[in-house]
């Protein structure tokens, strides 16, 4: 061990009781190291000689340990009882919709912290029941999710408070991603422009698992698409997309499925009751819009409702010849208040 200025010992460790204050769930174990370009997220400068570097255990980190800020923590209904999970997400989703009285500047760092964590460790977690406001880290989206990442929300929420075009989670030409046990809440901004404001956008990616992801207040809940090129080029499609036990509410289009093959969507609840939030009628809303190049896909155990000015399941082929769609199975579907 080597002593440095101010009595710090390189190689020793220190345990904190919180990030901003004791008990805020941000406590972590740090190693004192010789100073070497601290990044301000996983490592912090102490003085001119040394820095604190967080010790990552089991390749997993909680975003609170990196300084992510929470707006609120809710405890009821109890998310630990999976039988009440729908009530939990529904209660907290509705409680955090629309315009929260938040200072967006105070949360500008949350998206950067989450994205840095996803690129550093295998699994990123959150404080159960907490609401984490985020803004766009990039021009039109908040967080780029890399290959191999796991997001386990522990039934927390990401609340997107950007006032312009955005996608909350972008999975762009990636593979082996797991997103589970999390709620995503959008805003009412730009609601008439269906090209923007998506909760999750998946582009030319494979082996993507969405499990118990609940989505509220977006133009589009989930969208799959190819990156570019010919509609019949399956190397550009999304493959192995597995969506299960998810809820999508108060959207114009719940699931916009394009360029998706060899995938399964099951136990999905979608309510396209956009007028409940924006107070207007007449938007062309669909629960599921199945577009071009969909092959070897199963849609099972669906509840589709409230597409008053659209369709529960709209199937639309590409306008330029055969897009090679086929072998689409739809079973056990319940429909309410749709055309």
Short mmCIF file of C-alpha atoms in Angstrom, two decimals:
data_model
loop_
_atom_site.label_atom_id
_atom_site.label_comp_id
_atom_site.label_asym_id
_atom_site.label_seq_id
_atom_site.Cartn_x
_atom_site.Cartn_y
_atom_site.Cartn_z
CA UNK A 1 0.00 0.00 0.00
CA UNK A 2 1.15 3.52 -0.74
CA UNK A 3 0.33 6.66 1.24
CA UNK A 4 -0.60 9.78 -0.68
CA UNK A 5 -1.40 13.34 0.21
CA UNK A 6 -4.07 13.97 2.87
CA UNK A 7 -3.51 10.52 4.37
CA UNK A 8 -5.33 8.43 1.72
CA UNK A 9 -3.97 4.91 1.19
CA UNK A 10 -3.90 3.64 -2.39
CA UNK A 11 -5.36 0.14 -2.50
CA UNK A 12 -7.59 0.53 0.53
CA UNK A 13 -11.40 0.63 0.35
CA UNK A 14 -14.16 2.77 1.80
CA UNK A 15 -17.88 2.01 2.23
CA UNK A 16 -20.37 4.86 1.84
CA UNK A 17 -23.83 4.91 3.42
CA UNK A 18 -25.44 6.83 0.56
CA UNK A 19 -24.69 8.90 -2.53
CA UNK A 20 -26.22 12.27 -1.63
CA UNK A 21 -27.13 11.40 1.93
CA UNK A 22 -27.16 8.36 4.18
CA UNK A 23 -29.99 5.96 3.44
CA UNK A 24 -30.75 7.12 -0.13
CA UNK A 25 -29.94 3.63 -1.52
CA UNK A 26 -26.80 4.97 -3.16
CA UNK A 27 -24.25 3.52 -0.77
CA UNK A 28 -21.38 1.60 -2.38
CA UNK A 29 -17.92 0.19 -1.81
CA UNK A 30 -15.05 2.17 -3.37
CA UNK A 31 -11.36 1.51 -3.85
CA UNK A 32 -8.84 4.33 -3.47
CA UNK A 33 -6.68 4.40 -6.59
CA UNK A 34 -3.96 6.57 -8.06
CA UNK A 35 -5.69 9.28 -10.07
CA UNK A 36 -6.21 8.23 -13.70
CA UNK A 37 -8.84 10.19 -15.65
CA UNK A 38 -11.88 9.73 -13.36
CA UNK A 39 -15.10 9.68 -15.40
CA UNK A 40 -17.35 11.28 -12.78
CA UNK A 41 -19.73 8.29 -12.79
CA UNK A 42 -17.76 5.20 -11.79
CA UNK A 43 -14.78 7.12 -10.41
CA UNK A 44 -14.31 10.49 -8.71
CA UNK A 45 -11.33 12.66 -7.98
CA UNK A 46 -10.40 13.14 -4.31
CA UNK A 47 -7.38 15.38 -4.82
CA UNK A 48 -4.52 15.78 -7.28
CA UNK A 49 -3.16 12.32 -6.46
CA UNK A 50 -6.00 9.86 -5.87
CA UNK A 51 -9.54 9.00 -6.85
CA UNK A 52 -12.39 6.82 -5.62
CA UNK A 53 -13.37 3.99 -7.99
CA UNK A 54 -16.61 2.10 -7.32
CA UNK A 55 -16.22 -1.65 -6.81
CA UNK A 56 -18.73 -3.48 -9.01
CA UNK A 57 -19.91 -6.74 -7.49
CA UNK A 58 -21.33 -9.59 -9.60
CA UNK A 59 -21.16 -7.31 -12.66
CA UNK A 60 -24.29 -5.51 -11.43
CA UNK A 61 -24.89 -1.90 -10.40
CA UNK A 62 -27.85 0.08 -9.02
CA UNK A 63 -28.16 3.46 -10.72
CA UNK A 64 -28.60 5.16 -7.34
CA UNK A 65 -24.99 4.18 -6.58
CA UNK A 66 -23.90 6.27 -9.57
CA UNK A 67 -25.88 9.38 -8.60
CA UNK A 68 -29.19 8.91 -10.46
CA UNK A 69 -31.86 11.14 -8.91
CA UNK A 70 -35.33 10.01 -7.95
CA UNK A 71 -38.46 12.11 -7.98
CA UNK A 72 -40.50 9.89 -5.67
CA UNK A 73 -40.66 6.43 -4.17
CA UNK A 74 -44.00 4.64 -3.94
CA UNK A 75 -44.70 1.54 -1.95
CA UNK A 76 -48.35 0.66 -2.51
CA UNK A 77 -49.77 -1.49 -4.06
CA UNK A 78 -47.09 -4.04 -3.12
CA UNK A 79 -45.04 -5.01 -6.18
CA UNK A 80 -43.44 -7.92 -4.32
CA UNK A 81 -46.69 -9.81 -4.75
CA UNK A 82 -46.85 -10.62 -8.46
CA UNK A 83 -50.60 -11.12 -8.16
CA UNK A 84 -50.95 -7.38 -7.64
CA UNK A 85 -48.45 -6.35 -10.33
CA UNK A 86 -51.08 -5.04 -12.76
CA UNK A 87 -52.63 -2.92 -10.02
CA UNK A 88 -49.20 -1.65 -9.02
CA UNK A 89 -48.23 -0.50 -12.51
CA UNK A 90 -51.68 0.88 -13.23
CA UNK A 91 -51.75 2.86 -9.98
CA UNK A 92 -48.30 4.36 -10.34
CA UNK A 93 -48.52 4.81 -14.10
CA UNK A 94 -51.63 6.96 -13.75
CA UNK A 95 -50.15 8.79 -10.78
CA UNK A 96 -47.17 9.94 -12.82
CA UNK A 97 -48.67 10.83 -16.19
CA UNK A 98 -48.85 14.22 -17.84
CA UNK A 99 -46.93 17.20 -16.54
CA UNK A 100 -45.08 16.51 -13.32
CA UNK A 101 -43.87 19.58 -11.47
CA UNK A 102 -40.21 18.84 -12.11
CA UNK A 103 -37.12 20.87 -12.79
CA UNK A 104 -35.82 19.04 -15.87
CA UNK A 105 -32.33 20.44 -15.45
CA UNK A 106 -32.01 18.60 -12.15
CA UNK A 107 -32.37 15.28 -13.95
CA UNK A 108 -30.30 15.85 -17.08
CA UNK A 109 -27.68 13.43 -15.79
CA UNK A 110 -29.96 10.43 -15.28
CA UNK A 111 -29.92 9.22 -18.89
CA UNK A 112 -26.13 9.58 -19.06
CA UNK A 113 -25.73 7.60 -15.83
CA UNK A 114 -28.02 4.80 -17.02
CA UNK A 115 -26.36 4.56 -20.43
CA UNK A 116 -22.86 4.57 -18.90
CA UNK A 117 -23.91 1.78 -16.54
CA UNK A 118 -25.33 -0.30 -19.41
CA UNK A 119 -22.01 -0.02 -21.24
CA UNK A 120 -19.97 -0.94 -18.16
CA UNK A 121 -21.77 -3.81 -16.42
CA UNK A 122 -24.04 -6.69 -17.41
CA UNK A 123 -27.02 -5.79 -15.23
CA UNK A 124 -28.44 -2.41 -14.22
CA UNK A 125 -31.05 -2.16 -11.45
CA UNK A 126 -33.17 0.52 -9.77
CA UNK A 127 -34.77 1.25 -6.41
CA UNK A 128 -38.16 -0.50 -6.23
CA UNK A 129 -41.07 1.90 -6.75
CA UNK A 130 -38.91 4.93 -7.54
CA UNK A 131 -39.59 7.34 -10.40
CA UNK A 132 -36.46 8.44 -12.31
CA UNK A 133 -37.09 11.46 -14.59
CA UNK A 134 -34.92 11.46 -17.72
CA UNK A 135 -34.31 13.80 -20.64
CA UNK A 136 -32.81 13.21 -24.08
CA UNK A 137 -29.14 12.32 -23.87
CA UNK A 138 -29.01 12.21 -27.68
CA UNK A 139 -30.81 14.35 -30.26
CA UNK A 140 -33.95 12.23 -30.61
CA UNK A 141 -33.61 9.58 -27.93
CA UNK A 142 -32.62 9.19 -24.31
CA UNK A 143 -30.74 5.90 -23.84
CA UNK A 144 -28.91 3.65 -26.28
CA UNK A 145 -29.12 0.06 -25.01
CA UNK A 146 -26.07 -2.05 -26.00
CA UNK A 147 -25.78 -5.76 -26.73
CA UNK A 148 -25.76 -8.07 -23.73
CA UNK A 149 -27.41 -5.55 -21.41
CA UNK A 150 -29.99 -6.41 -18.77
CA UNK A 151 -32.25 -3.74 -17.29
CA UNK A 152 -34.11 -4.95 -14.21
CA UNK A 153 -36.28 -2.10 -13.02
CA UNK A 154 -37.38 -3.75 -9.76
CA UNK A 155 -40.78 -2.23 -10.61
CA UNK A 156 -39.43 1.32 -10.80
CA UNK A 157 -40.32 3.87 -13.51
CA UNK A 158 -38.46 5.99 -16.05
CA UNK A 159 -40.41 9.21 -16.61
CA UNK A 160 -39.40 10.91 -19.90
CA UNK A 161 -39.79 14.66 -19.44
CA UNK A 162 -38.28 15.95 -22.69
CA UNK A 163 -40.54 18.43 -24.44
CA UNK A 164 -39.54 17.46 -27.97
CA UNK A 165 -39.21 14.35 -30.13
CA UNK A 166 -37.86 11.36 -28.30
CA UNK A 167 -37.52 7.63 -27.92
CA UNK A 168 -36.86 6.47 -24.38
CA UNK A 169 -34.95 3.22 -25.04
CA UNK A 170 -33.28 2.63 -28.42
CA UNK A 171 -32.01 -0.85 -29.32
CA UNK A 172 -30.23 -0.30 -32.62
CA UNK A 173 -28.48 -3.26 -34.30
CA UNK A 174 -27.91 -5.04 -30.99
CA UNK A 175 -28.48 -8.53 -29.60
CA UNK A 176 -29.17 -10.39 -26.36
CA UNK A 177 -30.93 -7.59 -24.47
CA UNK A 178 -33.26 -8.15 -21.51
CA UNK A 179 -35.58 -5.42 -20.20
CA UNK A 180 -37.88 -6.43 -17.37
CA UNK A 181 -39.91 -5.25 -14.40
CA UNK A 182 -39.98 -1.59 -15.36
CA UNK A 183 -42.50 1.12 -16.21
CA UNK A 184 -41.90 3.73 -18.93
CA UNK A 185 -43.93 6.96 -18.84
CA UNK A 186 -43.98 9.50 -21.68
CA UNK A 187 -45.55 12.93 -21.98
CA UNK A 188 -48.29 14.58 -24.02
CA UNK A 189 -45.87 16.64 -26.16
CA UNK A 190 -46.00 16.20 -29.95
CA UNK A 191 -48.82 13.69 -29.68
CA UNK A 192 -50.09 14.32 -33.19
CA UNK A 193 -46.79 13.34 -34.79
CA UNK A 194 -46.62 9.56 -34.97
CA UNK A 195 -43.01 9.60 -36.20
CA UNK A 196 -41.72 10.37 -32.72
CA UNK A 197 -42.32 9.72 -29.03
CA UNK A 198 -41.77 5.99 -28.67
CA UNK A 199 -41.12 4.09 -25.48
CA UNK A 200 -38.95 1.35 -27.07
CA UNK A 201 -37.60 1.30 -30.62
CA UNK A 202 -35.92 -1.89 -31.86
CA UNK A 203 -33.96 -1.68 -35.12
CA UNK A 204 -32.43 -4.71 -36.90
CA UNK A 205 -31.75 -6.46 -33.58
CA UNK A 206 -32.01 -10.05 -32.36
CA UNK A 207 -32.80 -11.95 -29.18
CA UNK A 208 -34.54 -9.09 -27.39
CA UNK A 209 -36.64 -9.94 -24.34
CA UNK A 210 -39.25 -7.57 -22.89
CA UNK A 211 -40.85 -9.00 -19.75
CA UNK A 212 -43.25 -7.10 -17.48
CA UNK A 213 -42.56 -3.79 -19.19
CA UNK A 214 -45.43 -1.34 -18.70
CA UNK A 215 -45.73 1.66 -21.00
CA UNK A 216 -47.89 4.78 -20.63
CA UNK A 217 -48.50 7.98 -22.60
CA UNK A 218 -46.52 7.72 -25.83
CA UNK A 219 -47.43 8.04 -29.49
CA UNK A 220 -46.09 4.51 -30.01
CA UNK A 221 -45.40 1.99 -27.29
CA UNK A 222 -43.04 -0.45 -29.04
CA UNK A 223 -41.77 -0.33 -32.60
CA UNK A 224 -39.67 -2.80 -34.59
CA UNK A 225 -38.12 -1.92 -37.92
CA UNK A 226 -35.27 -2.71 -40.28
CA UNK A 227 -32.32 -0.38 -40.57
CA UNK A 228 -32.49 0.23 -44.33
CA UNK A 229 -32.44 -1.59 -47.65
CA UNK A 230 -34.75 -4.12 -49.28
CA UNK A 231 -37.92 -5.23 -47.51
CA UNK A 232 -37.09 -8.83 -48.42
CA UNK A 233 -33.60 -8.81 -46.90
CA UNK A 234 -34.05 -10.70 -43.64
CA UNK A 235 -30.58 -9.82 -42.43
CA UNK A 236 -31.99 -6.33 -41.84
CA UNK A 237 -35.01 -7.54 -39.87
CA UNK A 238 -35.54 -7.91 -36.15
CA UNK A 239 -35.38 -11.58 -35.18
CA UNK A 240 -36.14 -13.36 -31.94
CA UNK A 241 -38.21 -10.61 -30.30
CA UNK A 242 -40.00 -11.95 -27.22
CA UNK A 243 -42.60 -9.71 -25.58
CA UNK A 244 -44.48 -11.19 -22.63
CA UNK A 245 -46.62 -9.99 -19.73
CA UNK A 246 -46.45 -6.33 -20.82
CA UNK A 247 -49.03 -3.53 -20.68
CA UNK A 248 -49.27 -0.55 -23.02
CA UNK A 249 -51.80 2.17 -22.21
CA UNK A 250 -52.87 5.61 -23.49
CA UNK A 251 -51.03 5.49 -26.80
CA UNK A 252 -51.92 6.07 -30.44
CA UNK A 253 -50.34 2.79 -31.55
CA UNK A 254 -49.45 0.17 -29.01
CA UNK A 255 -47.15 -2.06 -31.04
CA UNK A 256 -45.98 -1.07 -34.52
CA UNK A 257 -44.50 -4.29 -35.91
CA UNK A 258 -42.38 -3.99 -39.05
CA UNK A 259 -39.53 -6.19 -40.28
CA UNK A 260 -39.91 -8.81 -37.56
CA UNK A 261 -39.33 -12.54 -37.95
CA UNK A 262 -39.20 -15.65 -35.74
CA UNK A 263 -40.76 -13.86 -32.76
CA UNK A 264 -43.40 -14.39 -30.08
CA UNK A 265 -45.68 -11.81 -28.48
CA UNK A 266 -47.80 -13.18 -25.64
CA UNK A 267 -49.86 -11.99 -22.67
CA UNK A 268 -49.92 -8.43 -23.97
CA UNK A 269 -52.49 -5.83 -22.85
CA UNK A 270 -52.91 -2.72 -25.03
CA UNK A 271 -55.29 0.18 -24.54
CA UNK A 272 -55.07 2.84 -27.25
CA UNK A 273 -57.25 5.30 -25.39
CA UNK A 274 -55.20 8.34 -26.33
CA UNK A 275 -58.13 10.72 -25.97
CA UNK A 276 -58.16 10.06 -22.23
CA UNK A 277 -54.91 11.98 -21.96
CA UNK A 278 -55.01 14.62 -24.68
CA UNK A 279 -58.72 15.34 -24.47
CA UNK A 280 -59.34 15.07 -28.21
CA UNK A 281 -60.92 12.52 -30.50
CA UNK A 282 -60.41 11.35 -34.04
CA UNK A 283 -56.80 10.18 -34.01
CA UNK A 284 -56.26 7.04 -36.09
CA UNK A 285 -55.19 4.72 -33.32
CA UNK A 286 -54.46 1.00 -33.49
CA UNK A 287 -53.57 -1.43 -30.75
CA UNK A 288 -51.30 -3.46 -33.04
CA UNK A 289 -50.24 -2.23 -36.47
CA UNK A 290 -48.57 -5.11 -38.29
CA UNK A 291 -46.78 -3.68 -41.30
CA UNK A 292 -44.28 -5.05 -43.78
CA UNK A 293 -42.23 -8.26 -43.66
CA UNK A 294 -43.65 -10.18 -40.73
CA UNK A 295 -42.86 -13.89 -40.88
CA UNK A 296 -42.93 -16.81 -38.46
CA UNK A 297 -44.49 -14.73 -35.67
CA UNK A 298 -46.97 -15.74 -32.99
CA UNK A 299 -49.38 -13.34 -31.28
CA UNK A 300 -51.00 -15.13 -28.33
CA UNK A 301 -53.19 -14.16 -25.37
CA UNK A 302 -53.86 -10.54 -26.25
CA UNK A 303 -56.23 -8.00 -24.75
CA UNK A 304 -56.77 -5.17 -27.26
CA UNK A 305 -59.06 -2.28 -26.44
CA UNK A 306 -60.11 1.33 -26.92
CA UNK A 307 -58.94 1.91 -30.50
CA UNK A 308 -62.14 3.88 -31.12
CA UNK A 309 -60.89 5.43 -34.39
CA UNK A 310 -58.70 2.56 -35.51
CA UNK A 311 -58.42 -1.20 -35.33
CA UNK A 312 -57.50 -3.75 -32.71
CA UNK A 313 -55.13 -5.55 -35.08
CA UNK A 314 -54.42 -3.80 -38.36
CA UNK A 315 -52.51 -5.78 -40.99
CA UNK A 316 -50.96 -3.68 -43.77
CA UNK A 317 -48.75 -5.00 -46.55
CA UNK A 318 -45.96 -3.07 -48.18
CA UNK A 319 -47.07 -1.10 -51.22
CA UNK A 320 -44.12 -2.23 -53.37
CA UNK A 321 -44.64 -5.86 -54.25
CA UNK A 322 -44.36 -9.00 -52.13
CA UNK A 323 -42.72 -8.28 -48.78
CA UNK A 324 -42.45 -12.04 -48.00
CA UNK A 325 -44.71 -11.93 -44.96
CA UNK A 326 -46.26 -15.20 -43.85
CA UNK A 327 -46.83 -17.84 -41.18
CA UNK A 328 -48.42 -15.40 -38.73
CA UNK A 329 -50.42 -17.01 -35.91
CA UNK A 330 -52.96 -15.01 -33.89
CA UNK A 331 -54.77 -16.78 -31.06
CA UNK A 332 -56.81 -16.13 -27.91
CA UNK A 333 -57.53 -12.45 -28.48
CA UNK A 334 -60.03 -10.38 -26.48
CA UNK A 335 -61.19 -7.11 -28.06
CA UNK A 336 -63.11 -4.19 -26.50
CA UNK A 337 -64.25 -0.89 -28.00
CA UNK A 338 -62.42 -1.21 -31.33
CA UNK A 339 -63.48 -1.14 -34.92
#
